[in-house]
XYZ file of C-alpha atoms in Angstrom:
315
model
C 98.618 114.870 118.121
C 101.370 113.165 117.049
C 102.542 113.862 113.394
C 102.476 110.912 110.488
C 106.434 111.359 110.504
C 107.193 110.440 114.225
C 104.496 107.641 113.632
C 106.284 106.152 111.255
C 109.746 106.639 112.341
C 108.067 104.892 116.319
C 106.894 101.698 114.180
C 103.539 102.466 114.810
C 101.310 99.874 112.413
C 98.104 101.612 110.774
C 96.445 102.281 108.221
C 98.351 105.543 106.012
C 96.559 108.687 106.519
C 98.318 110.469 103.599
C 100.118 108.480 100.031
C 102.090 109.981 97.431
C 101.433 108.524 94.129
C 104.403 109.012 91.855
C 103.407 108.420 87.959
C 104.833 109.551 84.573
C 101.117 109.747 83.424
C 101.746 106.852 81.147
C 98.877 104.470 80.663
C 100.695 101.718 82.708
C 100.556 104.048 85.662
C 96.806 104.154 85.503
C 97.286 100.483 87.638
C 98.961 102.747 90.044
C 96.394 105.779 90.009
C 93.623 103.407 90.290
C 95.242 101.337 93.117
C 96.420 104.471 94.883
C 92.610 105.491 95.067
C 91.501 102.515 95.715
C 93.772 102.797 99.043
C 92.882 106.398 99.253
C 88.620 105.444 99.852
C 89.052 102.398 101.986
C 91.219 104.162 104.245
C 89.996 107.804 104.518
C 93.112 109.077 103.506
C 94.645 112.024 101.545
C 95.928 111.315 98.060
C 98.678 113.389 96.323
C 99.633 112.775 93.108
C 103.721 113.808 91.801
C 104.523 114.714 88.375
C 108.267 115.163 88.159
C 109.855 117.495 85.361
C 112.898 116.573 84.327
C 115.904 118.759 82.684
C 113.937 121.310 79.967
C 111.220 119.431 79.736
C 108.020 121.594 79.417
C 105.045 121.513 81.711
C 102.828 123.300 78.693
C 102.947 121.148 75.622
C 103.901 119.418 73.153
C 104.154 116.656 75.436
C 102.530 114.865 76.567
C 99.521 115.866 75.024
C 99.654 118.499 71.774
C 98.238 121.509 72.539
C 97.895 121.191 76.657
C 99.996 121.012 79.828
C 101.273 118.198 82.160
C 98.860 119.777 84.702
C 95.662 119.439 82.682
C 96.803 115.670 81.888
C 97.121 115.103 85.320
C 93.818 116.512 86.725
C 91.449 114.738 84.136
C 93.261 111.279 85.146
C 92.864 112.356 88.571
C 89.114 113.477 87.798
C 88.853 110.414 86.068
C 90.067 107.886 88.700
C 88.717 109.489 91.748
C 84.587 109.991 90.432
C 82.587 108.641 92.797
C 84.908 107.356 95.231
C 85.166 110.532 97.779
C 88.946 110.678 97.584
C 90.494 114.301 98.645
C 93.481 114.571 95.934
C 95.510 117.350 94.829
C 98.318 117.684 91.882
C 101.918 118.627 92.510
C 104.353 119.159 89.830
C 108.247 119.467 90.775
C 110.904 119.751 88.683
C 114.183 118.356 88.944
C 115.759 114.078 89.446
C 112.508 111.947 90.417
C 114.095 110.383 93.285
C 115.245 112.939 94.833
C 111.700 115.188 94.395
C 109.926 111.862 95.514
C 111.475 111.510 98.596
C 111.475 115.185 99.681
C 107.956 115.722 98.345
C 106.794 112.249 100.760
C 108.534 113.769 103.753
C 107.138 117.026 103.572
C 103.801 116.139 102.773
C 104.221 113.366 105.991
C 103.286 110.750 103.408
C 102.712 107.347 104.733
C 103.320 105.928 101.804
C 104.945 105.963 98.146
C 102.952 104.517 95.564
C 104.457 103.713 92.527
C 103.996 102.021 88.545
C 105.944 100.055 86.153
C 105.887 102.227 82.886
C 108.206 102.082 79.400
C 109.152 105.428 78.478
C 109.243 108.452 80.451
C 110.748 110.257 83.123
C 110.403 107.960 85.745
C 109.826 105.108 83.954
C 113.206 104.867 82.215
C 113.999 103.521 85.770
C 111.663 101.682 86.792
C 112.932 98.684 88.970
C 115.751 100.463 88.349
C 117.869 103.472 89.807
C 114.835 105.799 90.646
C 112.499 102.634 92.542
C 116.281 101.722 93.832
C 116.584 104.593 95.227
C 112.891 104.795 97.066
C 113.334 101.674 98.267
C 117.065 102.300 99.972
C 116.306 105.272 101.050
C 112.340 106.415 102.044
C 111.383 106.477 105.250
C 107.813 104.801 104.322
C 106.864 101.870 102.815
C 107.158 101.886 98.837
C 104.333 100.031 96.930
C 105.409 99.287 93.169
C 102.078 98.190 91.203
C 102.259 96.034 88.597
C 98.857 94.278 88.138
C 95.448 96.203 87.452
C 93.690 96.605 91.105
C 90.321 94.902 90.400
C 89.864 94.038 94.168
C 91.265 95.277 97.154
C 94.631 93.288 98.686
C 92.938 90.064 99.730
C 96.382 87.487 100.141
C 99.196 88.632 100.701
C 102.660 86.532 101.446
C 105.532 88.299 104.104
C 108.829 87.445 103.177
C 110.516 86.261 106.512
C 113.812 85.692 107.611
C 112.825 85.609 111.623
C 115.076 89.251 111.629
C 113.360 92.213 113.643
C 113.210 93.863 110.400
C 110.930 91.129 108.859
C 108.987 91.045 112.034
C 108.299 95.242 111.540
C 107.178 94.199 107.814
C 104.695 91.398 109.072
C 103.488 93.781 111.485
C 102.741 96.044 109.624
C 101.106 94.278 106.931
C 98.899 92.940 109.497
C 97.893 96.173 110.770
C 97.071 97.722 107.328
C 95.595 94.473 105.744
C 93.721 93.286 108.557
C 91.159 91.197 106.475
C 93.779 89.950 104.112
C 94.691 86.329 103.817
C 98.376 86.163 105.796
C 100.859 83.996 104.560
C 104.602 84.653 106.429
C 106.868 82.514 103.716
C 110.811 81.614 104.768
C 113.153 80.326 102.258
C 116.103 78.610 103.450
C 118.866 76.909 101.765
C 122.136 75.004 102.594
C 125.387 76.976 102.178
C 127.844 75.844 99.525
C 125.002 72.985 98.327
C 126.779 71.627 95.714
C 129.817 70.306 97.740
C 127.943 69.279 100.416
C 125.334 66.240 100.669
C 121.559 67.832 100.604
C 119.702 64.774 102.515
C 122.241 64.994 105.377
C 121.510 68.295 106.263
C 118.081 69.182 104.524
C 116.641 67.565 108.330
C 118.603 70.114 110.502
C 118.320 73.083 108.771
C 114.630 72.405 108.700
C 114.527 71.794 112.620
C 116.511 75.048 113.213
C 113.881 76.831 110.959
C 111.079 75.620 112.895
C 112.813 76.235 115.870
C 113.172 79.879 114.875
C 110.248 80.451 113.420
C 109.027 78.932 117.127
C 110.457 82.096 118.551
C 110.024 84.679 116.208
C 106.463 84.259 116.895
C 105.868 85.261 120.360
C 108.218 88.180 119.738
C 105.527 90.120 117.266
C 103.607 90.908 120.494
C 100.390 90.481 117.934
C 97.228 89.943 118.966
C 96.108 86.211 118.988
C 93.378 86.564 116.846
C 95.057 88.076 114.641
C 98.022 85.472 114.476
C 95.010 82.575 114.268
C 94.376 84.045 110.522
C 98.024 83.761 109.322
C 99.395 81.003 107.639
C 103.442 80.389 108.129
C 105.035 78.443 105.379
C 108.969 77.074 105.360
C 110.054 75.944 102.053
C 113.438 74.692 100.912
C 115.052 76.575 97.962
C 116.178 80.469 97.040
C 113.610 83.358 98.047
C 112.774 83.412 94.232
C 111.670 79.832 93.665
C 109.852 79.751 97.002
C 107.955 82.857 96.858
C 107.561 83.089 92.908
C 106.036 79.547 92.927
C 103.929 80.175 95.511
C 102.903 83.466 93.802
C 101.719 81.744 90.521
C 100.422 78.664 92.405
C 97.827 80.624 95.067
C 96.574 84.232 93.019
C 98.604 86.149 95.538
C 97.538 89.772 95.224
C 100.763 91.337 97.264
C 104.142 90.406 98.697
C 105.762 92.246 101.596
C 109.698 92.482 102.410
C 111.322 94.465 104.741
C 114.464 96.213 104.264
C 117.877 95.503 106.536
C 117.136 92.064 107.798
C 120.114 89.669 108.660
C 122.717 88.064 106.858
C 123.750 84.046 107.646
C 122.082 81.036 106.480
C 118.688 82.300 107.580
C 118.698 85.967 105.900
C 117.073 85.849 102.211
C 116.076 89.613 101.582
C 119.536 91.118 101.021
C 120.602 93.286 98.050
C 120.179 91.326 94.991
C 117.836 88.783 96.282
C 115.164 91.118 96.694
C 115.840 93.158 93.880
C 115.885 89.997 92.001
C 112.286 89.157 93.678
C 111.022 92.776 93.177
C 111.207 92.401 89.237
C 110.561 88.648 88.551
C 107.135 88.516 90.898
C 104.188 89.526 89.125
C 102.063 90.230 91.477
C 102.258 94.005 93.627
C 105.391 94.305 95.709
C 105.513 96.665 99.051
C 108.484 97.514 100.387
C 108.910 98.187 104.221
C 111.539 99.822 105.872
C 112.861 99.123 109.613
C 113.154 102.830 111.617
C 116.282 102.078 112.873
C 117.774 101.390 109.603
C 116.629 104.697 108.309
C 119.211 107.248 107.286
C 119.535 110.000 109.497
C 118.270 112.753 106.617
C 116.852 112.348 103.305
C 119.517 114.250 101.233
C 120.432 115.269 97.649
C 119.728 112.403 95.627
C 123.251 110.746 94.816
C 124.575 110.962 98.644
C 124.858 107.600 100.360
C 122.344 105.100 99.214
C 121.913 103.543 102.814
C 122.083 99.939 103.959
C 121.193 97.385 101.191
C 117.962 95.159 101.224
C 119.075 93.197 103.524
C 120.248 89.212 103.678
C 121.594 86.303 101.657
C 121.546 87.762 98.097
């Protein structure tokens, strides 16, 4: 049988077998607990949940709770969020930098999938959307999912960021393969280069026909099943990646947004570096990251050695 590592690392779209849920215990991680069981049931699959240690800190009191131990915390909010939902879950506790014990904890465990919360103090919330998430997102070899909204239903519409790259196109199909009876929207941003010297309404027209021209190809090349195509929506907007997909966001109750990592640069490209970064923070809606296999780096190393490539396009 082939292991969960050398699925993901051939492409191979389903739904996660085994996620890593990565929490400070803070009460803003309860979104991500309860989401990460939430994905746990639907799918069948194993659920782990990481405490990191950081430094001195103590795993048996004072904190976080007088008088008890980051373990007991940990089990009742697992007890807690799993009752009556037949999710197999376990506890691991690591000490040492979060990013670093994420990663190697996920790739041991052949996670499918980091899940992760926005929190305001703690370990791993000091960086939150910020060096540790950075980090996760640059550098694991499955997807990352960053909760921010409580998960009162399960993923129902969800928007793909697109920029007609092969790494968008490994996103898409991905999300289609683990959010089969979702509500599909593939979104593309584009924009004119150096817009304020140049005349919008002259150009708007052909940048628009090259878009649809792309998008005309990109298509065909997902090698998806029609009926599953027949249920997506694809949406080209004018404007930056934030506008486009933020608005759309607010406008529509969009439960998730998906972006791929390592996608193109050019006119075209919209998920590089700081645009997604940029989109990551500002959206308020849940935000999974997907990375493309062949931009994966080549180990999963000390925490501090190379970041890997960027989010990738116009940013």
């Amino acid at each position: 049988m082939q292991k969960d590592s050398e699925r993901r690392d051939a492409g191979l779209g389903s739904p996660p077998r085994s996620l890593l849920l990565a929490t400070d215990l803070s009460c803003r991680c309860d979104r991500a607990l309860d989401r990460a069981v939430m994905l746990a049931s639907a799918w069948g699959a194993k659920l782990h949940v990481l405490y990191v240690l950081e430094g001195n800190e103590p795993e048996q009191g004072p904190e976080p709770v007088p008088g008890g131990s980051v373990r007991v915390l940990a089990e009742r909010h697992l007890r807690a969020a799993t009752r009556n939902h037949g999710v197999e879950a376990e506890i691991v506790i690591e000490r040492g930098d979060p990013a670093e014990i994420i990663l190697r904890t996920a790739n041991e465990l052949d996670c499918d999938l980091i899940v992760t919360g926005i929190a305001r103090s703690g370990n791993l919330a000091r960086a939150v959307l910020g060096t540790t998430v950075e980090r996760l997102v640059h550098r694991a070899p499955m997807p990352v999912l960053i909760v921010k909204t409580r998960p009162w239903r399960a993923y129902q519409t969800l928007i793909v960021a697109s920029d007609f790259s092969e790494t968008s196109a490994h996103a898409l199909r991905q999300a289609l393969s683990v959010f089969p009876d979702a509500h599909m929207t593939m979104m593309h941003a584009y924009r004119m280069p150096f817009e304020g010297f140049i005349c919008r309404a002259a150009n708007e027209a052909e940048l628009l026909a090259d878009a649809e021209r792309e998008r005309a190809a990109f298509l065909p090349s997902l090698g998806t099943p029609p009926e599953k195509m027949a249920r997506m929506e694809c949406l080209i907007r004018y404007g930056t990646p934030e506008s486009v997909i933020g608005t759309h966001v607010w406008e529509n109750d969009i439960d998730l947004v998906v972006m791929g990592t390592h996608g193109r640069s050019g006119r075209f490209g919209i998920l590089m570096g700081s645009t997604a970064e940029r989109l990551l923070i500002s959206l308020p809606c849940d935000v999974m990251i997907v990375r493309e296999p062949r931009a994966l780096p080549a180990t999963i190393g000390a925490a501090g050695a190379s970041a890997g490539p960027r989010l990738s396009g116009n940013g």
